[in-house]
Short mmCIF file of C-alpha atoms and ligand atoms in Angstrom, two decimals:
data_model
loop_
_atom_site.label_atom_id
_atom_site.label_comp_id
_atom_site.label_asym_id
_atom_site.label_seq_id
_atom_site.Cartn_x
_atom_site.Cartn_y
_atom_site.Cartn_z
CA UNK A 186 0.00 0.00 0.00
CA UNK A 187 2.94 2.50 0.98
CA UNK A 188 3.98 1.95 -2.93
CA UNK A 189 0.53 2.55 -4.60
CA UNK A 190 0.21 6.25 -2.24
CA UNK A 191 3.30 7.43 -3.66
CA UNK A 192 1.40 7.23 -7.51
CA UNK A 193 -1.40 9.44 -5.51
CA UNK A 194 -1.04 13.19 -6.18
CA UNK A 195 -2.20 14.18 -3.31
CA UNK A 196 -3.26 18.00 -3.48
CA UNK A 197 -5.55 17.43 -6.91
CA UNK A 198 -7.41 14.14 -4.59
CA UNK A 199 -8.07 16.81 -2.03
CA UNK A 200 -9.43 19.23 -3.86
CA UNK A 201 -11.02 16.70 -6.36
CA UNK A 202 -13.14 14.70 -3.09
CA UNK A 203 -13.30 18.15 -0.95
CA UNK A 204 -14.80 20.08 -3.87
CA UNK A 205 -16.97 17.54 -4.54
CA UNK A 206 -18.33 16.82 -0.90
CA UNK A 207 -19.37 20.46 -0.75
CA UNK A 208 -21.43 20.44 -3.76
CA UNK A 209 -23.12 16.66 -2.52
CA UNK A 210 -22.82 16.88 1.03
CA UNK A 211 -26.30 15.80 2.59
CA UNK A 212 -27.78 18.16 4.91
CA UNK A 213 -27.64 16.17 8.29
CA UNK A 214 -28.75 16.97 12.09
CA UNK A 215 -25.30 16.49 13.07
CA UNK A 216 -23.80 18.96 10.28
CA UNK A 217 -25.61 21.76 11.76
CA UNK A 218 -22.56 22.52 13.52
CA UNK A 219 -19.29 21.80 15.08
CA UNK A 220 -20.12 20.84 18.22
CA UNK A 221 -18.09 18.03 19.97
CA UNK A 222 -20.62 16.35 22.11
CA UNK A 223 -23.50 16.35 19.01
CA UNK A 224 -20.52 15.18 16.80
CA UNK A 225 -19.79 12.51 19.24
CA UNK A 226 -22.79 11.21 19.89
CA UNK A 227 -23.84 11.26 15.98
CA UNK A 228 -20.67 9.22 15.48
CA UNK A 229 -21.41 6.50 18.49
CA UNK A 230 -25.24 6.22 16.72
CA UNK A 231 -23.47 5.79 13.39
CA UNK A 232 -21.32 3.07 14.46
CA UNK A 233 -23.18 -0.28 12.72
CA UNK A 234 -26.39 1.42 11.77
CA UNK A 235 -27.36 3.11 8.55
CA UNK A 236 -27.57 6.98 8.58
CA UNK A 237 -31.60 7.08 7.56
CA UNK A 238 -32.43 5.16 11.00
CA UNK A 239 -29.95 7.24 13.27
CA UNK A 240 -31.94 10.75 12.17
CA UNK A 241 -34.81 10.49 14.08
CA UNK A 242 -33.22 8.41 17.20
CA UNK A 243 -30.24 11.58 17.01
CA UNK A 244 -33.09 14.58 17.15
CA UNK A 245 -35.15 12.71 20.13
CA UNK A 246 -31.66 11.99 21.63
CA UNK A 247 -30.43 15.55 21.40
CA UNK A 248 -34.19 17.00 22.48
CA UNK A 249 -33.91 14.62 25.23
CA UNK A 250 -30.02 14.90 26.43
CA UNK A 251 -29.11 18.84 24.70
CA UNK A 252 -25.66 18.42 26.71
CA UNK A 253 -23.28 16.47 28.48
CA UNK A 254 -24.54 17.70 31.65
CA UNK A 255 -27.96 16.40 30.95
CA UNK A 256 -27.11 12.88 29.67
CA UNK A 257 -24.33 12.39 32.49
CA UNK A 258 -27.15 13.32 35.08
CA UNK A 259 -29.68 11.44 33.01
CA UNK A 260 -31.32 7.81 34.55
CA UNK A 261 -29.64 5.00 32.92
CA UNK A 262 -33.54 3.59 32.22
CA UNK A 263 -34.24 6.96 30.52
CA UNK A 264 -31.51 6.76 28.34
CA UNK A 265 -31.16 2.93 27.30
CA UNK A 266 -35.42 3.91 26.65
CA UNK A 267 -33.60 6.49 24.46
CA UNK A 268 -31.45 3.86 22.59
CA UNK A 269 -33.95 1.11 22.41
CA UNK A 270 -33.92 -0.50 18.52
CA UNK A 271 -30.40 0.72 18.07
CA UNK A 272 -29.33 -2.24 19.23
CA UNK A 273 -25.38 -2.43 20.37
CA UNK A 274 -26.75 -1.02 23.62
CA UNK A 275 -23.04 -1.34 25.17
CA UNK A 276 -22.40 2.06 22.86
CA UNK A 277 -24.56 3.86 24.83
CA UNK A 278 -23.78 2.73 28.03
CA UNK A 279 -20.37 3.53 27.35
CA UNK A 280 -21.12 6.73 25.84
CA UNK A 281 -23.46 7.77 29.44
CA UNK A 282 -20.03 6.52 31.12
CA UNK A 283 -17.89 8.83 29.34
CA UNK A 284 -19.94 12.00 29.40
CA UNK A 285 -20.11 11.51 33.21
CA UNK A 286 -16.65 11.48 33.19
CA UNK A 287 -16.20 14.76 31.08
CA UNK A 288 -18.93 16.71 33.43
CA UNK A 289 -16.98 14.99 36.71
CA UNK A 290 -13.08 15.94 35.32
CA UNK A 291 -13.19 18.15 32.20
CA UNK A 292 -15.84 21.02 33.40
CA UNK A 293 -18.50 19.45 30.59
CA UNK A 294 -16.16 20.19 27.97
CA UNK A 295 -15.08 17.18 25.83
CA UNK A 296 -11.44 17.64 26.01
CA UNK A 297 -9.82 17.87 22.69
CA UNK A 298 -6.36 16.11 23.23
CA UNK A 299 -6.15 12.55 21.82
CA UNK A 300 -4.70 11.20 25.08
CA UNK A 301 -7.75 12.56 27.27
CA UNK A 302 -10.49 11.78 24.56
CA UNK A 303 -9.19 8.27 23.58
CA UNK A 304 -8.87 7.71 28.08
CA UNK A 305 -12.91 7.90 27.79
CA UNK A 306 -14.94 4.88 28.29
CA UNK A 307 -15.84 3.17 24.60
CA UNK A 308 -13.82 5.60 22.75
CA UNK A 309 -11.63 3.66 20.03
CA UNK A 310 -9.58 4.94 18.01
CA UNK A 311 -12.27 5.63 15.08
CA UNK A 312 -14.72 7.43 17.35
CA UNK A 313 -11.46 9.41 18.78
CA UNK A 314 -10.66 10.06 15.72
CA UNK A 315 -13.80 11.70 14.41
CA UNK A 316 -14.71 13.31 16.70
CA UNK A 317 -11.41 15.05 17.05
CA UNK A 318 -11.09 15.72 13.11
CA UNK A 319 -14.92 16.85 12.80
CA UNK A 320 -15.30 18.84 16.14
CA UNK A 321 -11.38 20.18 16.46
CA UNK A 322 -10.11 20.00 13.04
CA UNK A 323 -7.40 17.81 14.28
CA UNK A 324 -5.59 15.64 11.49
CA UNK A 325 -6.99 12.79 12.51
CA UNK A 326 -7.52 9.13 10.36
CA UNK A 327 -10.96 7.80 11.11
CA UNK A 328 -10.75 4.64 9.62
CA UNK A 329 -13.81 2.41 10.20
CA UNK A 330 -14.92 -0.59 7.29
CA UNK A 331 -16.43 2.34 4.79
CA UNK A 332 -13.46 4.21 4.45
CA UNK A 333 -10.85 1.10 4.39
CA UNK A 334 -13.89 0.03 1.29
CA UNK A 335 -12.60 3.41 -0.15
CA UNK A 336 -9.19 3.46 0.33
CA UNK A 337 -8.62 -0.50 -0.64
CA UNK A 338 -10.43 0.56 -3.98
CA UNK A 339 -8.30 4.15 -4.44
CA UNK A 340 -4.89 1.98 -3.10
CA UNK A 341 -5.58 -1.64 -5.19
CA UNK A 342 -5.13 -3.48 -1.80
CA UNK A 343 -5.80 -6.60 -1.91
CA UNK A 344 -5.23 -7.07 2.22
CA UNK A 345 -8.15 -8.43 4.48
CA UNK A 346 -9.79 -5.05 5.77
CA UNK A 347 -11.54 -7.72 8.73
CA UNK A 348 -7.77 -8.06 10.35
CA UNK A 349 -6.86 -5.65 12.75
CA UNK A 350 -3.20 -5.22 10.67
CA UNK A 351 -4.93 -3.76 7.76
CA UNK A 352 -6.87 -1.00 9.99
CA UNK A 353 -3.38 -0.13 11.58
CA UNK A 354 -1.99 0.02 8.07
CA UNK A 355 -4.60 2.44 6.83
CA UNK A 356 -4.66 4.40 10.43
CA UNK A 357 -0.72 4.93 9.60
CA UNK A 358 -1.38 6.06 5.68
CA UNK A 359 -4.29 8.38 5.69
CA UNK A 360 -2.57 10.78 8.02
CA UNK A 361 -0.77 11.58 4.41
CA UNK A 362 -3.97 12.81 3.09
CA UNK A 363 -4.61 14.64 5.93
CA UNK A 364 -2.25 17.26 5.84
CA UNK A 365 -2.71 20.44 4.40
CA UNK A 366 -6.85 19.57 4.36
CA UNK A 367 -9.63 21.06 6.71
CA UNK A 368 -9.74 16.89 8.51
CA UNK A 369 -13.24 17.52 9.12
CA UNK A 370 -14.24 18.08 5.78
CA UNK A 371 -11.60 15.59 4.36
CA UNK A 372 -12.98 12.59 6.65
CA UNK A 373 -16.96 13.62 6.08
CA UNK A 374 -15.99 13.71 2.46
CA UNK A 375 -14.08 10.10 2.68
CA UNK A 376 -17.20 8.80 4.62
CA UNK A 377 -19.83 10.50 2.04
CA UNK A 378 -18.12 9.11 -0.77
CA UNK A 379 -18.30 5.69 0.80
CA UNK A 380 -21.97 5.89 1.44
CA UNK A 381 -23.18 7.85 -2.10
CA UNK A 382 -20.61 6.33 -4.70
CA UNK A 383 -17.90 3.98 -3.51
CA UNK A 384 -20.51 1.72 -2.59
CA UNK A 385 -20.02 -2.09 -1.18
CA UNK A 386 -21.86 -2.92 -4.60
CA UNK A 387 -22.04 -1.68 -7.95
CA UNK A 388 -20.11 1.08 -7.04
CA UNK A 389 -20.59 4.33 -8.89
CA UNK A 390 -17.44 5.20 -10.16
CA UNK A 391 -18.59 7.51 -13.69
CA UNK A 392 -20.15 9.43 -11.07
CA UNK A 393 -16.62 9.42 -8.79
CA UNK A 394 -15.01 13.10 -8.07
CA UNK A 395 -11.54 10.73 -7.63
CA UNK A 396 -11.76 8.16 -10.11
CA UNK A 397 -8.64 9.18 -11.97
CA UNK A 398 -6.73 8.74 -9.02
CA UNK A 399 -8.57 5.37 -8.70
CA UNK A 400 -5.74 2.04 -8.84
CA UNK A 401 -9.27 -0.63 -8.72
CA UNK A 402 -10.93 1.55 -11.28
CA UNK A 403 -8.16 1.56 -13.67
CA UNK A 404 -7.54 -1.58 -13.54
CA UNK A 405 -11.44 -2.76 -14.00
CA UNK A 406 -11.33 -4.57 -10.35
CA UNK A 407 -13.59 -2.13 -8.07
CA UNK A 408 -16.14 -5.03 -7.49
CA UNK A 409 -13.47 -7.44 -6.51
CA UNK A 410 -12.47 -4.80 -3.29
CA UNK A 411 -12.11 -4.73 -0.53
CA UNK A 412 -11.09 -8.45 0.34
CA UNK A 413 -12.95 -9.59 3.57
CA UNK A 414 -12.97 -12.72 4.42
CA UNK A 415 -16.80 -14.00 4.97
CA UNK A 416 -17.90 -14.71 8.56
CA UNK A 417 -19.06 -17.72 9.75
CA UNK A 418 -23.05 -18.07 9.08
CA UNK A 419 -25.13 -17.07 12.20
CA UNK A 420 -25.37 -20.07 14.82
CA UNK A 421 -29.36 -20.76 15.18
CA UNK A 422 -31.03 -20.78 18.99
CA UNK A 423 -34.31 -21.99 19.40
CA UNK A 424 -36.15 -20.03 22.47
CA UNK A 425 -39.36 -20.49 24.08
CA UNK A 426 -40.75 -17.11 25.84
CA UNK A 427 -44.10 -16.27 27.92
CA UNK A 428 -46.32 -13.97 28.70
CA UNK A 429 -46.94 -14.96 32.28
CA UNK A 430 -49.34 -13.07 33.66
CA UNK A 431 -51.08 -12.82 37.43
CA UNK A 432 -54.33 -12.86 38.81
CA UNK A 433 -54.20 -8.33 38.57
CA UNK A 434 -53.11 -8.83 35.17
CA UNK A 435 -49.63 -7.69 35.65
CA UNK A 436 -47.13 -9.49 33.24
CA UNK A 437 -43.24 -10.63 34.61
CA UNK A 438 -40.80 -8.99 32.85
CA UNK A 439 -36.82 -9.94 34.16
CA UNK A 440 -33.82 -7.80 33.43
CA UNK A 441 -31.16 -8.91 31.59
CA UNK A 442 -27.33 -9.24 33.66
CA UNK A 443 -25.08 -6.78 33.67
CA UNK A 444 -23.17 -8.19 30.82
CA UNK A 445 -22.84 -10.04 27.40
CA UNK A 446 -25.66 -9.49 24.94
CA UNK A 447 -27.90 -6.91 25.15
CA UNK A 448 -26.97 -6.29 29.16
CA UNK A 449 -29.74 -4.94 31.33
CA UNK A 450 -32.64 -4.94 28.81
CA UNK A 451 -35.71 -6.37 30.25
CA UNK A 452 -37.57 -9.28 28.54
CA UNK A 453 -40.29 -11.77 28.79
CA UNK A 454 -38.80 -14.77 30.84
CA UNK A 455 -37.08 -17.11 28.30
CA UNK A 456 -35.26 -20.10 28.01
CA UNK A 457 -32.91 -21.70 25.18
CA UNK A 458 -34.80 -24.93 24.26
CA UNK A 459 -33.46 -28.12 22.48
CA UNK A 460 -36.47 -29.64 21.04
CA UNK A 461 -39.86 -27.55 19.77
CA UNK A 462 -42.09 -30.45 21.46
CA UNK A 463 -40.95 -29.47 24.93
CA UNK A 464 -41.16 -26.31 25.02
CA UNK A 465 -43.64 -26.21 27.85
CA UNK A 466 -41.96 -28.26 30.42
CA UNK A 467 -39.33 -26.60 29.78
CA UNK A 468 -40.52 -23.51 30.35
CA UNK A 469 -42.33 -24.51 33.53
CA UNK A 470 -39.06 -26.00 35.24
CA UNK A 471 -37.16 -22.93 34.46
CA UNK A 472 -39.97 -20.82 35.97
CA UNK A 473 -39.96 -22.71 38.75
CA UNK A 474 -35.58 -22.64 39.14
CA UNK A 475 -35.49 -19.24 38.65
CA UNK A 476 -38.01 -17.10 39.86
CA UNK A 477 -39.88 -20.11 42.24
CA UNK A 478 -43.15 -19.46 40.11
CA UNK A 479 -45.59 -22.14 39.92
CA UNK A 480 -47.21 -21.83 35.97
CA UNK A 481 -49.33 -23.52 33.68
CA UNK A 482 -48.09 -22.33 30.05
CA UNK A 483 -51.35 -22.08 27.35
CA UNK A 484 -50.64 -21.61 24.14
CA UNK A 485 -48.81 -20.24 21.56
CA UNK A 486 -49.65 -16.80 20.71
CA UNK A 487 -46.37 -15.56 18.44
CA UNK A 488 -43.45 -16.43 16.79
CA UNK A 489 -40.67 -14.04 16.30
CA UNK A 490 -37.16 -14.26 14.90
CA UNK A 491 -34.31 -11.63 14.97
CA UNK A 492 -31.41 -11.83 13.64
CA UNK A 493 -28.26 -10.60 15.08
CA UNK A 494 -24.49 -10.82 13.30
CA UNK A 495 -23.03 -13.46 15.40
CA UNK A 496 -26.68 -14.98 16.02
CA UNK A 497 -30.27 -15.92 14.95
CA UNK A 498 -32.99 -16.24 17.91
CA UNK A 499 -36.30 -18.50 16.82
CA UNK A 500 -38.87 -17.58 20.02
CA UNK A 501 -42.00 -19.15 20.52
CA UNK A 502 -43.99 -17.12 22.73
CA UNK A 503 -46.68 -18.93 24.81
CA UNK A 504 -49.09 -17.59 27.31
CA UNK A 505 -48.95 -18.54 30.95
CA UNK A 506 -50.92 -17.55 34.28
CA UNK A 507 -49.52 -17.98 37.70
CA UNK A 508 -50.81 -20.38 39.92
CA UNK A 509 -48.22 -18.99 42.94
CA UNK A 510 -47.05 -16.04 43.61
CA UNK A 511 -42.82 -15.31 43.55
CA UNK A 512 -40.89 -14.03 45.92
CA UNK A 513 -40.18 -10.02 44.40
CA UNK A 514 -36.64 -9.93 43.32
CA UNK A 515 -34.19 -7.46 42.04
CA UNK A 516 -33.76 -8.58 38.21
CA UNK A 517 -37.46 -9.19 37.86
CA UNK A 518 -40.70 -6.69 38.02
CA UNK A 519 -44.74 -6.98 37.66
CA UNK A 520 -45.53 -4.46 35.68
CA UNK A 521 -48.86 -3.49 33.60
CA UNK A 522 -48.46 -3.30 30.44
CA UNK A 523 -48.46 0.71 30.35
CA UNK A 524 -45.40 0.55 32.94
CA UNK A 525 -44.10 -1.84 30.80
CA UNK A 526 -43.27 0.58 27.97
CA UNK A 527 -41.29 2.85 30.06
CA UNK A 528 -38.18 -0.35 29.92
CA UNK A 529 -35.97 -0.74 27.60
CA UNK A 530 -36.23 -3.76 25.27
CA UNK A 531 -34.15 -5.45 22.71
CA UNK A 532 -36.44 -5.46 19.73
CA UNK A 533 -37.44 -8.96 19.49
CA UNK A 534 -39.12 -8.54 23.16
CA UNK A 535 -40.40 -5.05 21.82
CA UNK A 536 -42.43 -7.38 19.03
CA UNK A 537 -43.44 -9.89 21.96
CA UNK A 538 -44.95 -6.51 24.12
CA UNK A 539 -46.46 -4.71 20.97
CA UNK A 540 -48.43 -8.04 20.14
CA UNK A 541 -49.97 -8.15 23.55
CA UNK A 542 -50.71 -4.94 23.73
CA UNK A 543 -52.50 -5.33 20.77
CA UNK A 544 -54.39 -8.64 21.64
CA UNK A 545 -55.41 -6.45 25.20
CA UNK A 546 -56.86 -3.81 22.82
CA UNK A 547 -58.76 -5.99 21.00
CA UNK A 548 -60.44 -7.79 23.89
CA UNK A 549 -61.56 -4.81 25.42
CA UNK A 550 -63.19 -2.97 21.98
S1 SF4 B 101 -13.59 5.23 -8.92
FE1 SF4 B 101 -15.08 3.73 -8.27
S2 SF4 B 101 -13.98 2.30 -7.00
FE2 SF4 B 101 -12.70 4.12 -7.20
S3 SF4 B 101 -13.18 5.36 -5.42
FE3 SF4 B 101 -14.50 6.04 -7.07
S4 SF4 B 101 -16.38 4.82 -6.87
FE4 SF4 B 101 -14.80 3.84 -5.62
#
């Protein structure tokens, strides 16, 4: 790759992708100005999820939390409620973790040198480095799987951009392109041509402010870049989940531990379950192990499946009623279904609570 940047001429790619980004640019909440906390938390929401479903999560977010003071002194509830559908909910945690620390040590001020910002909870070196090049103009590589797309493309690598060598590689040769730039419009310009052009497919390169600089384009390959080797498929769990409800109506809902996937959502109880035809005794037994519940489980109501990278969940949601009380404890609530909807949940148990609200509804008109 250090061979291919020295064919680059650097000052006409500038101006070429900078030009370019200010004629194309889209108009985005988080554009509206410099600001290092909006900037930061755009760039946590961006992480994983696609631009058009962070806009209206970022204007409730910033209506909700306008500063660092008021996420840091923000309930954790009120802010995973905040996140809830963005899935990765660590980010946010993280992110509430930070701030604090910025309100507690920096004055509220999210301090601008690398050391201090990259010290924060969650902050890697990409967020560091956005943040840092958007907000404080500092040249700054932000080099996430977009702009190594871009850059394998514009450099002809051929190198695995899933191996954490080939990010260092590219964190150590875009500081090259840097130089001499405004970083915050050269990295929004990188990451705009990555999302408009340099698509993953069929990328748009008659369209391309840099495609004379472009190695893949001139030598026909664009669609064969960037090498990634492909991830395992998903590993399949069947679940089994219920509605278990007591004799005031109130449903159990259980919180999630403090770590691992999705951490301290809440859920409908739920076990992992090895064969479909027994599901039910299942479910009783683990009822009756965890929370010391007595049930009878009905029957089905629901089916829903999400799909995570790493991981594909099958539930089968039955209905149950109580036939003894639990004892209360910490990681489990009766709630209504109204105080229900003030939780956080991951969205497969967001499906499971939308359906019953809607089977309540229908009873009652
Ligand atoms: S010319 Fe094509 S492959 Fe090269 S950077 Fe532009 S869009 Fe991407």
């Amino acid at each position: 790759m250090e061979q291919q940047l020295e064919n680059i001429d650097i000052k006409r790619f500038q101006q070429d992708l900078i030009s370019w980004y200010e004629d194309h640019k889209r108009d985005l909440p988080w554009r509206q100005n410099q600001d290092p906390y909006r900037v930061w938390v755009s760039e946590v929401m961006l992480q994983q999820t696609k631009v058009d479903t962070v806009i209206p999560y970022y204007n409730r977010f910033m209506q909700q939390f306008p500063t660092p003071q008021k996420l840091a002194e923000a309930d954790e509830e009120d802010v995973m409620k905040a996140w809830e559908g963005l899935g990765y909910y660590s980010r946010v945690r993280n992110l509430q973790s930070a701030v604090r620390e910025v309100v507690a040590d920096y004055g509220g001020e999210v301090p601008s040198s690398k050391k201090a910002f990259s010290s924060l909870k969650g902050v890697g070196p990409y967020t560091a480095g956005a943040v840092l090049s958007i907000a404080y103009e500092k040249p700054e590589p932000a080099v996430d799987g977009n702009v190594m797309r871009v850059f394998s493309r514009i450099l002809l690598s051929r190198e695995d951009i899933g191996k954490a060598k080939t990010r260092k590689k590219f964190e150590s040769l875009l500081p090259a392109f840097l130089n001499d730039a405004k970083p915050s419009q050269f990295n929004q310009a990188v990451m705009e041509l990555g999302a408009l052009v340099c698509t993953p497919t069929s990328p748009g390169c008659l369209l391309c402010p840099v495609q004379y600089h472009c190695m893949a384009r001139a030598e026909g390959v664009q669609e064969e870049l960037p090498v990634k080797e492909k991830k395992k498929a998903p590993a399949k769990k069947e679940m089994a989940a219920v509605i278990l409800c007591d004799q005031q109506g109130k449903t159990l809902f259980h919180q999630r531990g403090e770590s691992g996937l999705l951490a301290r959502l809440w859920e409908y109880p739920n076990v992992e379950t090895k064969q479909k035809g027994e599901q039910k005794d299942t479910l009783s037994q683990f009822l009756k192990n965890t929370y010391g519940v007595q049930a009878k489980i009905g029957n089905k109501v629901q089916k829903v499946q999400h799909v995570f990278s790493h991981l594909i969940w099958n539930i089968t949601v039955y209905e149950g009623m109580i036939e003894e009380a639990p004892e209360h404890s910490q990681d489990c609530k009766w709630l209504t279904l109204e105080e229900a909807q003030k939780y956080a949940f991951p969205v497969s148990h967001q499906k499971i609570l939308k359906a019953q609200i809607e089977r309540r509804d229908a009873e009652w008109n």
